PDB file of C-alpha atoms in Angstrom:
ATOM      1  CA  MET A   1      92.303 -82.332  55.138  1.00 46.00           C
ATOM      2  CA  TYR A   2      91.772 -82.116  51.428  1.00 44.00           C
ATOM      3  CA  SER A   3      89.098 -84.764  51.465  1.00 48.00           C
ATOM      4  CA  LEU A   4      87.070 -82.974  54.053  1.00 47.00           C
ATOM      5  CA  ASP A   5      87.061 -79.812  52.080  1.00 50.00           C
ATOM      6  CA  VAL A   6      85.786 -81.582  49.005  1.00 49.00           C
ATOM      7  CA  ASN A   7      82.951 -83.217  50.793  1.00 52.00           C
ATOM      8  CA  PHE A   8      81.969 -79.999  52.292  1.00 49.00           C
ATOM      9  CA  LEU A   9      81.682 -78.385  48.870  1.00 50.00           C
ATOM     10  CA  ARG A  10      79.591 -81.196  47.550  1.00 52.00           C
ATOM     11  CA  GLU A  11      77.290 -80.971  50.517  1.00 53.00           C
ATOM     12  CA  ARG A  12      76.864 -77.281  49.916  1.00 52.00           C
ATOM     13  CA  ARG A  13      76.033 -77.810  46.334  1.00 52.00           C
ATOM     14  CA  LYS A  14      73.345 -80.330  47.293  1.00 52.00           C
ATOM     15  CA  ARG A  15      71.831 -77.914  49.705  1.00 52.00           C
ATOM     16  CA  GLU A  16      71.857 -75.101  47.214  1.00 52.00           C
ATOM     17  CA  GLU A  17      70.236 -77.097  44.439  1.00 52.00           C
ATOM     18  CA  PRO A  18      66.800 -77.519  46.110  1.00 52.00           C
ATOM     19  CA  ALA A  19      66.668 -73.788  46.674  1.00 48.00           C
ATOM     20  CA  LYS A  20      67.247 -73.231  42.967  1.00 49.00           C
ATOM     21  CA  VAL A  21      64.531 -75.651  42.062  1.00 46.00           C
ATOM     22  CA  THR A  22      62.159 -73.952  44.429  1.00 48.00           C
ATOM     23  CA  GLU A  23      62.983 -70.566  42.923  1.00 47.00           C
ATOM     24  CA  ASP A  24      62.331 -71.915  39.461  1.00 48.00           C
ATOM     25  CA  GLN A  25      59.037 -73.366  40.527  1.00 49.00           C
ATOM     26  CA  GLY A  26      58.011 -70.091  42.101  1.00 47.00           C
ATOM     27  CA  THR A  27      58.846 -68.338  38.912  1.00 47.00           C
ATOM     28  CA  GLN A  28      56.836 -70.762  36.806  1.00 50.00           C
ATOM     29  CA  SER A  29      53.736 -70.348  39.019  1.00 50.00           C
ATOM     30  CA  LEU A  30      53.290 -66.595  38.099  1.00 49.00           C
ATOM     31  CA  PRO A  31      50.633 -65.926  35.373  1.00 55.00           C
ATOM     32  CA  SER A  32      51.878 -64.986  31.893  1.00 55.00           C
ATOM     33  CA  LEU A  33      50.709 -61.581  30.453  1.00 52.00           C
ATOM     34  CA  GLU A  34      51.252 -62.730  26.921  1.00 55.00           C
ATOM     35  CA  GLY A  35      48.844 -65.585  27.325  1.00 58.00           C
ATOM     36  CA  ASN A  36      46.152 -63.459  28.959  1.00 60.00           C
ATOM     37  CA  LEU A  37      46.481 -60.434  26.612  1.00 60.00           C
ATOM     38  CA  PRO A  38      43.449 -61.349  24.455  1.00 62.00           C
ATOM     39  CA  LEU A  39      41.330 -61.660  27.566  1.00 59.00           C
ATOM     40  CA  ILE A  40      42.498 -58.322  28.834  1.00 60.00           C
ATOM     41  CA  ILE A  41      41.810 -56.679  25.489  1.00 60.00           C
ATOM     42  CA  GLY A  42      38.392 -58.280  25.376  1.00 59.00           C
ATOM     43  CA  ALA A  43      37.594 -57.037  28.835  1.00 59.00           C
ATOM     44  CA  VAL A  44      38.696 -53.535  27.956  1.00 56.00           C
ATOM     45  CA  VAL A  45      36.678 -53.583  24.749  1.00 55.00           C
ATOM     46  CA  GLY A  46      33.704 -54.963  26.642  1.00 58.00           C
ATOM     47  CA  LEU A  47      33.855 -52.065  29.026  1.00 56.00           C
ATOM     48  CA  ALA A  48      34.592 -49.484  26.336  1.00 58.00           C
ATOM     49  CA  VAL A  49      31.674 -50.387  24.045  1.00 56.00           C
ATOM     50  CA  PRO A  50      28.937 -49.721  26.641  1.00 62.00           C
ATOM     51  CA  ALA A  51      30.675 -46.508  27.632  1.00 60.00           C
ATOM     52  CA  THR A  52      30.884 -45.410  23.984  1.00 65.00           C
ATOM     53  CA  VAL A  53      27.254 -46.305  23.326  1.00 60.00           C
ATOM     54  CA  GLY A  54      26.206 -44.506  26.470  1.00 64.00           C
ATOM     55  CA  GLY A  55      28.189 -41.433  25.504  1.00 68.00           C
ATOM     56  CA  PHE A  56      26.774 -41.481  21.965  1.00 66.00           C
ATOM     57  CA  TRP A  57      23.234 -41.831  23.334  1.00 71.00           C
ATOM     58  CA  TYR A  58      23.804 -38.907  25.686  1.00 71.00           C
ATOM     59  CA  LEU A  59      25.234 -36.694  22.935  1.00 77.00           C
ATOM     60  CA  THR A  60      22.433 -37.673  20.578  1.00 78.00           C
ATOM     61  CA  ASN A  61      19.757 -36.792  23.129  1.00 78.00           C
ATOM     62  CA  LEU A  62      21.559 -33.551  23.887  1.00 80.00           C
ATOM     63  CA  GLN A  63      21.668 -32.697  20.192  1.00 82.00           C
ATOM     64  CA  LYS A  64      17.991 -33.631  19.762  1.00 83.00           C
ATOM     65  CA  ALA A  65      17.045 -31.382  22.668  1.00 83.00           C
ATOM     66  CA  GLN A  66      19.056 -28.527  21.141  1.00 85.00           C
ATOM     67  CA  VAL A  67      17.451 -29.031  17.731  1.00 84.00           C
ATOM     68  CA  GLN A  68      13.993 -29.178  19.333  1.00 84.00           C
ATOM     69  CA  ARG A  69      14.656 -25.897  21.115  1.00 86.00           C
ATOM     70  CA  GLU A  70      15.762 -24.333  17.842  1.00 87.00           C
ATOM     71  CA  ILE A  71      12.640 -25.662  16.112  1.00 88.00           C
ATOM     72  CA  THR A  72      10.454 -24.216  18.872  1.00 87.00           C
ATOM     73  CA  THR A  73      12.215 -20.847  18.562  1.00 88.00           C
ATOM     74  CA  LEU A  74      11.830 -20.849  14.777  1.00 85.00           C
ATOM     75  CA  GLU A  75       8.155 -21.767  15.065  1.00 84.00           C
ATOM     76  CA  GLN A  76       7.612 -18.880  17.476  1.00 85.00           C
ATOM     77  CA  GLU A  77       9.457 -16.489  15.150  1.00 85.00           C
ATOM     78  CA  PHE A  78       7.481 -17.821  12.184  1.00 84.00           C
ATOM     79  CA  SER A  79       4.219 -17.312  14.089  1.00 84.00           C
ATOM     80  CA  GLN A  80       5.253 -13.743  14.902  1.00 84.00           C
ATOM     81  CA  LEU A  81       6.184 -13.130  11.273  1.00 85.00           C
ATOM     82  CA  GLN A  82       2.818 -14.470  10.147  1.00 84.00           C
ATOM     83  CA  SER A  83       1.068 -12.139  12.572  1.00 84.00           C
ATOM     84  CA  GLN A  84       3.178  -9.215  11.362  1.00 85.00           C
ATOM     85  CA  GLN A  85       2.496 -10.172   7.759  1.00 86.00           C
ATOM     86  CA  GLN A  86      -1.234 -10.157   8.458  1.00 86.00           C
ATOM     87  CA  GLN A  87      -0.908  -6.708  10.015  1.00 86.00           C
ATOM     88  CA  VAL A  88       1.079  -5.479   7.019  1.00 87.00           C
ATOM     89  CA  THR A  89      -1.520  -6.915   4.635  1.00 88.00           C
ATOM     90  CA  GLN A  90      -4.323  -5.273   6.608  1.00 86.00           C
ATOM     91  CA  LYS A  91      -2.546  -1.905   6.584  1.00 86.00           C
ATOM     92  CA  GLN A  92      -1.913  -2.231   2.853  1.00 86.00           C
ATOM     93  CA  GLU A  93      -5.610  -2.901   2.282  1.00 87.00           C
ATOM     94  CA  GLU A  94      -6.555   0.084   4.438  1.00 85.00           C
ATOM     95  CA  LEU A  95      -4.080   2.266   2.534  1.00 82.00           C
ATOM     96  CA  ALA A  96      -5.435   1.067  -0.804  1.00 83.00           C
ATOM     97  CA  GLN A  97      -8.990   1.818   0.352  1.00 85.00           C
ATOM     98  CA  ALA A  98      -7.979   5.279   1.555  1.00 79.00           C
ATOM     99  CA  GLU A  99      -6.248   5.990  -1.759  1.00 78.00           C
ATOM    100  CA  SER A 100      -9.314   4.764  -3.623  1.00 80.00           C
ATOM    101  CA  ASN A 101     -11.585   7.026  -1.567  1.00 80.00           C
ATOM    102  CA  LEU A 102      -9.258   9.961  -2.090  1.00 76.00           C
ATOM    103  CA  THR A 103      -9.138   9.331  -5.830  1.00 77.00           C
ATOM    104  CA  ALA A 104     -12.933   9.105  -5.973  1.00 78.00           C
ATOM    105  CA  LEU A 105     -13.228  12.376  -4.059  1.00 74.00           C
ATOM    106  CA  ALA A 106     -10.669  13.990  -6.336  1.00 72.00           C
ATOM    107  CA  ASN A 107     -12.628  12.854  -9.382  1.00 76.00           C
ATOM    108  CA  ILE A 108     -15.764  14.430  -7.937  1.00 75.00           C
ATOM    109  CA  PHE A 109     -13.934  17.727  -7.451  1.00 69.00           C
ATOM    110  CA  ASN A 110     -12.479  17.433 -10.918  1.00 76.00           C
ATOM    111  CA  LYS A 111     -15.904  17.012 -12.499  1.00 78.00           C
ATOM    112  CA  VAL A 112     -17.463  19.935 -10.670  1.00 75.00           C
ATOM    113  CA  LYS A 113     -18.165  23.155 -12.538  1.00 82.00           C
ATOM    114  CA  PRO A 114     -19.535  25.688 -10.052  1.00 83.00           C
ATOM    115  CA  LEU A 115     -22.888  27.184 -10.973  1.00 85.00           C
ATOM    116  CA  SER A 116     -21.577  30.649 -10.127  1.00 86.00           C
ATOM    117  CA  ALA A 117     -18.725  30.255 -12.633  1.00 89.00           C
ATOM    118  CA  ILE A 118     -21.134  29.012 -15.309  1.00 90.00           C
ATOM    119  CA  LEU A 119     -23.527  31.912 -14.766  1.00 90.00           C
ATOM    120  CA  GLU A 120     -20.666  34.401 -14.821  1.00 91.00           C
ATOM    121  CA  ASP A 121     -19.342  32.974 -18.078  1.00 92.00           C
ATOM    122  CA  VAL A 122     -22.823  33.111 -19.654  1.00 93.00           C
ATOM    123  CA  ARG A 123     -23.289  36.723 -18.577  1.00 92.00           C
ATOM    124  CA  ASP A 124     -19.917  37.701 -20.004  1.00 92.00           C
ATOM    125  CA  ARG A 125     -20.950  36.299 -23.375  1.00 93.00           C
ATOM    126  CA  ALA A 126     -24.317  38.017 -23.492  1.00 93.00           C
ATOM    127  CA  PRO A 127     -24.199  41.252 -25.562  1.00 93.00           C
ATOM    128  CA  ASP A 128     -25.391  44.515 -24.097  1.00 92.00           C
ATOM    129  CA  ASN A 129     -28.735  44.326 -25.950  1.00 93.00           C
ATOM    130  CA  VAL A 130     -29.602  40.873 -24.492  1.00 95.00           C
ATOM    131  CA  GLN A 131     -30.821  40.387 -20.966  1.00 93.00           C
ATOM    132  CA  ILE A 132     -30.865  37.171 -18.922  1.00 93.00           C
ATOM    133  CA  ASN A 133     -33.825  36.972 -16.603  1.00 92.00           C
ATOM    134  CA  ASN A 134     -33.610  33.381 -15.357  1.00 92.00           C
ATOM    135  CA  LEU A 135     -31.198  30.438 -15.360  1.00 90.00           C
ATOM    136  CA  GLN A 136     -32.409  26.974 -14.367  1.00 91.00           C
ATOM    137  CA  GLN A 137     -30.484  23.740 -14.039  1.00 89.00           C
ATOM    138  CA  SER A 138     -31.964  20.301 -14.698  1.00 85.00           C
ATOM    139  CA  GLU A 139     -30.606  16.763 -14.872  1.00 80.00           C
ATOM    140  CA  SER A 140     -31.771  13.933 -17.093  1.00 68.00           C
ATOM    141  CA  GLN A 141     -30.070  10.515 -17.366  1.00 69.00           C
ATOM    142  CA  GLY A 142     -26.928  11.815 -15.715  1.00 69.00           C
ATOM    143  CA  THR A 143     -26.700  14.827 -18.048  1.00 77.00           C
ATOM    144  CA  ILE A 144     -26.872  18.319 -16.643  1.00 85.00           C
ATOM    145  CA  ALA A 145     -28.706  20.841 -18.791  1.00 91.00           C
ATOM    146  CA  PHE A 146     -29.354  24.556 -18.386  1.00 94.00           C
ATOM    147  CA  ASN A 147     -32.277  26.643 -19.555  1.00 94.00           C
ATOM    148  CA  LEU A 148     -32.069  30.391 -20.039  1.00 93.00           C
ATOM    149  CA  GLN A 149     -34.949  32.820 -20.260  1.00 94.00           C
ATOM    150  CA  GLY A 150     -34.596  36.454 -21.166  1.00 94.00           C
ATOM    151  CA  VAL A 151     -35.249  39.245 -23.583  1.00 94.00           C
ATOM    152  CA  GLY A 152     -33.331  40.685 -26.502  1.00 94.00           C
ATOM    153  CA  GLU A 153     -33.509  43.832 -28.491  1.00 92.00           C
ATOM    154  CA  SER A 154     -33.947  41.892 -31.721  1.00 93.00           C
ATOM    155  CA  TYR A 155     -33.746  38.448 -33.266  1.00 95.00           C
ATOM    156  CA  GLU A 156     -30.261  39.238 -34.452  1.00 95.00           C
ATOM    157  CA  ALA A 157     -29.155  40.041 -30.912  1.00 95.00           C
ATOM    158  CA  VAL A 158     -30.578  36.780 -29.558  1.00 96.00           C
ATOM    159  CA  ASN A 159     -28.960  34.725 -32.352  1.00 95.00           C
ATOM    160  CA  TYR A 160     -25.617  36.417 -31.721  1.00 96.00           C
ATOM    161  CA  PHE A 161     -25.881  35.479 -28.052  1.00 96.00           C
ATOM    162  CA  ALA A 162     -26.499  31.815 -28.988  1.00 95.00           C
ATOM    163  CA  LEU A 163     -23.425  31.809 -31.246  1.00 95.00           C
ATOM    164  CA  THR A 164     -21.121  33.331 -28.625  1.00 95.00           C
ATOM    165  CA  LEU A 165     -22.410  30.824 -26.064  1.00 95.00           C
ATOM    166  CA  GLN A 166     -21.270  27.983 -28.345  1.00 95.00           C
ATOM    167  CA  ARG A 167     -17.690  29.249 -28.017  1.00 93.00           C
ATOM    168  CA  SER A 168     -17.695  28.949 -24.220  1.00 92.00           C
ATOM    169  CA  PRO A 169     -15.021  26.520 -22.908  1.00 91.00           C
ATOM    170  CA  LEU A 170     -17.611  25.265 -20.405  1.00 91.00           C
ATOM    171  CA  VAL A 171     -20.361  24.500 -22.915  1.00 92.00           C
ATOM    172  CA  GLN A 172     -20.796  21.667 -25.385  1.00 93.00           C
ATOM    173  CA  ALA A 173     -21.280  23.676 -28.557  1.00 93.00           C
ATOM    174  CA  LYS A 174     -23.646  21.339 -30.397  1.00 94.00           C
ATOM    175  CA  THR A 175     -26.087  21.339 -27.456  1.00 94.00           C
ATOM    176  CA  VAL A 176     -26.763  25.087 -27.614  1.00 95.00           C
ATOM    177  CA  ASN A 177     -30.312  25.424 -28.877  1.00 95.00           C
ATOM    178  CA  LEU A 178     -32.542  28.460 -29.236  1.00 95.00           C
ATOM    179  CA  GLU A 179     -35.810  26.919 -28.089  1.00 94.00           C
ATOM    180  CA  THR A 180     -38.173  29.871 -28.612  1.00 94.00           C
ATOM    181  CA  ALA A 181     -37.939  33.437 -29.837  1.00 93.00           C
ATOM    182  CA  ALA A 182     -41.072  35.581 -30.000  1.00 93.00           C
ATOM    183  CA  GLN A 183     -41.558  39.286 -30.428  1.00 89.00           C
ATOM    184  CA  GLY A 184     -43.330  41.170 -27.681  1.00 83.00           C
ATOM    185  CA  ASN A 185     -43.394  44.416 -25.771  1.00 74.00           C
ATOM    186  CA  TYR A 186     -41.214  45.390 -22.897  1.00 66.00           C
ATOM    187  CA  ASN A 187     -43.464  46.888 -20.274  1.00 60.00           C
ATOM    188  CA  LEU A 188     -41.948  49.119 -17.641  1.00 53.00           C
ATOM    189  CA  GLU A 189     -43.465  49.365 -14.204  1.00 56.00           C
ATOM    190  CA  LEU A 190     -43.202  53.020 -13.272  1.00 53.00           C
ATOM    191  CA  THR A 191     -43.530  54.154  -9.689  1.00 55.00           C
ATOM    192  CA  GLY A 192     -43.425  57.512  -8.047  1.00 56.00           C
ATOM    193  CA  ASP A 193     -44.081  60.971  -9.424  1.00 58.00           C
ATOM    194  CA  LEU A 194     -42.942  61.052 -13.038  1.00 56.00           C
ATOM    195  CA  PRO A 195     -43.284  63.726 -15.716  1.00 59.00           C
ATOM    196  CA  PRO A 196     -46.420  63.424 -17.881  1.00 58.00           C
ATOM    197  CA  ILE A 197     -44.311  62.805 -20.959  1.00 57.00           C
ATOM    198  CA  VAL A 198     -43.263  59.460 -19.603  1.00 52.00           C
ATOM    199  CA  GLY A 199     -46.807  58.159 -19.833  1.00 53.00           C
ATOM    200  CA  GLU A 200     -46.867  59.069 -23.493  1.00 53.00           C
ATOM    201  CA  LEU A 201     -43.924  56.767 -24.304  1.00 57.00           C
ATOM    202  CA  SER A 202     -44.888  53.741 -26.348  1.00 58.00           C
ATOM    203  CA  PRO A 203     -43.742  50.236 -25.237  1.00 65.00           C
ATOM    204  CA  GLN A 204     -40.401  49.143 -26.653  1.00 73.00           C
ATOM    205  CA  PRO A 205     -40.599  46.083 -28.945  1.00 83.00           C
ATOM    206  CA  ILE A 206     -38.438  43.159 -27.752  1.00 90.00           C
ATOM    207  CA  VAL A 207     -37.831  39.456 -28.397  1.00 94.00           C
ATOM    208  CA  ASN A 208     -38.594  36.988 -25.648  1.00 95.00           C
ATOM    209  CA  TYR A 209     -36.377  33.906 -25.905  1.00 96.00           C
ATOM    210  CA  THR A 210     -35.623  30.599 -24.214  1.00 96.00           C
ATOM    211  CA  LEU A 211     -32.279  28.901 -24.764  1.00 95.00           C
ATOM    212  CA  SER A 212     -30.847  25.568 -23.591  1.00 95.00           C
ATOM    213  CA  PHE A 213     -27.330  24.113 -23.444  1.00 95.00           C
ATOM    214  CA  GLN A 214     -25.256  21.417 -21.754  1.00 93.00           C
ATOM    215  CA  LEU A 215     -21.774  21.467 -20.260  1.00 90.00           C
ATOM    216  CA  ASN A 216     -18.903  19.690 -22.000  1.00 89.00           C
ATOM    217  CA  ASP A 217     -16.890  16.775 -20.603  1.00 86.00           C
ATOM    218  CA  GLN A 218     -13.734  18.721 -19.846  1.00 85.00           C
ATOM    219  CA  SER A 219     -12.480  18.284 -16.286  1.00 82.00           C
ATOM    220  CA  ALA A 220     -12.030  21.155 -13.886  1.00 82.00           C
ATOM    221  CA  SER A 221      -8.250  20.650 -13.996  1.00 82.00           C
ATOM    222  CA  GLU A 222      -8.382  21.381 -17.745  1.00 84.00           C
ATOM    223  CA  LEU A 223     -10.383  24.561 -17.162  1.00 82.00           C
ATOM    224  CA  LEU A 224      -8.454  26.110 -14.264  1.00 82.00           C
ATOM    225  CA  PRO A 225      -7.708  29.434 -16.041  1.00 87.00           C
ATOM    226  CA  VAL A 226     -11.377  29.855 -17.009  1.00 86.00           C
ATOM    227  CA  LEU A 227     -12.651  28.897 -13.549  1.00 84.00           C
ATOM    228  CA  GLN A 228     -10.204  31.248 -11.883  1.00 85.00           C
ATOM    229  CA  GLU A 229     -11.211  34.055 -14.203  1.00 85.00           C
ATOM    230  CA  GLN A 230     -14.864  33.449 -13.328  1.00 83.00           C
ATOM    231  CA  GLY A 231     -14.172  33.594  -9.585  1.00 84.00           C
ATOM    232  CA  ALA A 232     -14.173  29.877  -8.633  1.00 83.00           C
ATOM    233  CA  ILE A 233     -11.076  30.367  -6.453  1.00 86.00           C
ATOM    234  CA  GLY A 234     -11.970  27.660  -3.901  1.00 83.00           C
ATOM    235  CA  LEU A 235     -12.299  24.923  -6.507  1.00 82.00           C
ATOM    236  CA  VAL A 236      -9.154  26.063  -8.293  1.00 84.00           C
ATOM    237  CA  THR A 237      -7.181  25.900  -5.048  1.00 85.00           C
ATOM    238  CA  ARG A 238      -8.408  22.379  -4.252  1.00 82.00           C
ATOM    239  CA  ILE A 239      -7.636  21.114  -7.752  1.00 81.00           C
ATOM    240  CA  ARG A 240      -4.127  22.534  -7.671  1.00 84.00           C
ATOM    241  CA  THR A 241      -3.510  20.956  -4.262  1.00 82.00           C
ATOM    242  CA  LEU A 242      -4.607  17.589  -5.643  1.00 79.00           C
ATOM    243  CA  GLU A 243      -2.300  18.095  -8.609  1.00 78.00           C
ATOM    244  CA  GLN A 244       0.658  18.776  -6.324  1.00 82.00           C
ATOM    245  CA  LYS A 245      -0.038  15.550  -4.458  1.00 76.00           C
ATOM    246  CA  GLY A 246      -0.204  13.631  -7.729  1.00 76.00           C
ATOM    247  CA  ILE A 247      -3.814  12.584  -7.210  1.00 74.00           C
ATOM    248  CA  VAL A 248      -5.087  14.598 -10.182  1.00 71.00           C
ATOM    249  CA  GLN A 249      -2.971  14.702 -13.326  1.00 65.00           C
TER     250      GLN A 249
END
């Protein structure tokens, strides 16, 4: 009985051993991860590099497109700014031209001395015994001159008139010149029915004279009180308006 049991155990062991060998062989036939790890890493890297390059290329093109759009926008804005700058420059030139024209016009007004004011000033300076019969204006080489013709009671009266005319704020004193002074008779033209005694009156002796003078270089803005006193209200008003605007100092 004992012997049979032993044999049976041995037989079992023999049968179990091939199964163990087979299991070991099956285990040895599986691939090893450690041995293939470099290949796996290489494959992953091989796949990752094209993907990275492709992604970088895509991002670069996207960035280039964005930069190009920004450049286009800036160029458009720059073109608009250039156009606006040209408009601003043109308006500045037009404004400068308008200011120049206004200044030129103001200078013309400022150089004007109305003939009415001149005649009024001359009359105010003539004494009672001097009469002005004619006032003429002439121009030579840009200089305006005036010629007076009239009669005076005496030479002294005519000379006094010339001296007072030199003190006029409108006249250049050194240009006042008594051209002629000659004694004559003052003939009256009598009309109508007059008493006989009138015909017996002898002619009154007088002095016929001619006198010339030129205006001074003072501007109208410097002579506003005189011009206003002589009735040149329109010119005075214009000059004062130009002064308020700062065009005439």
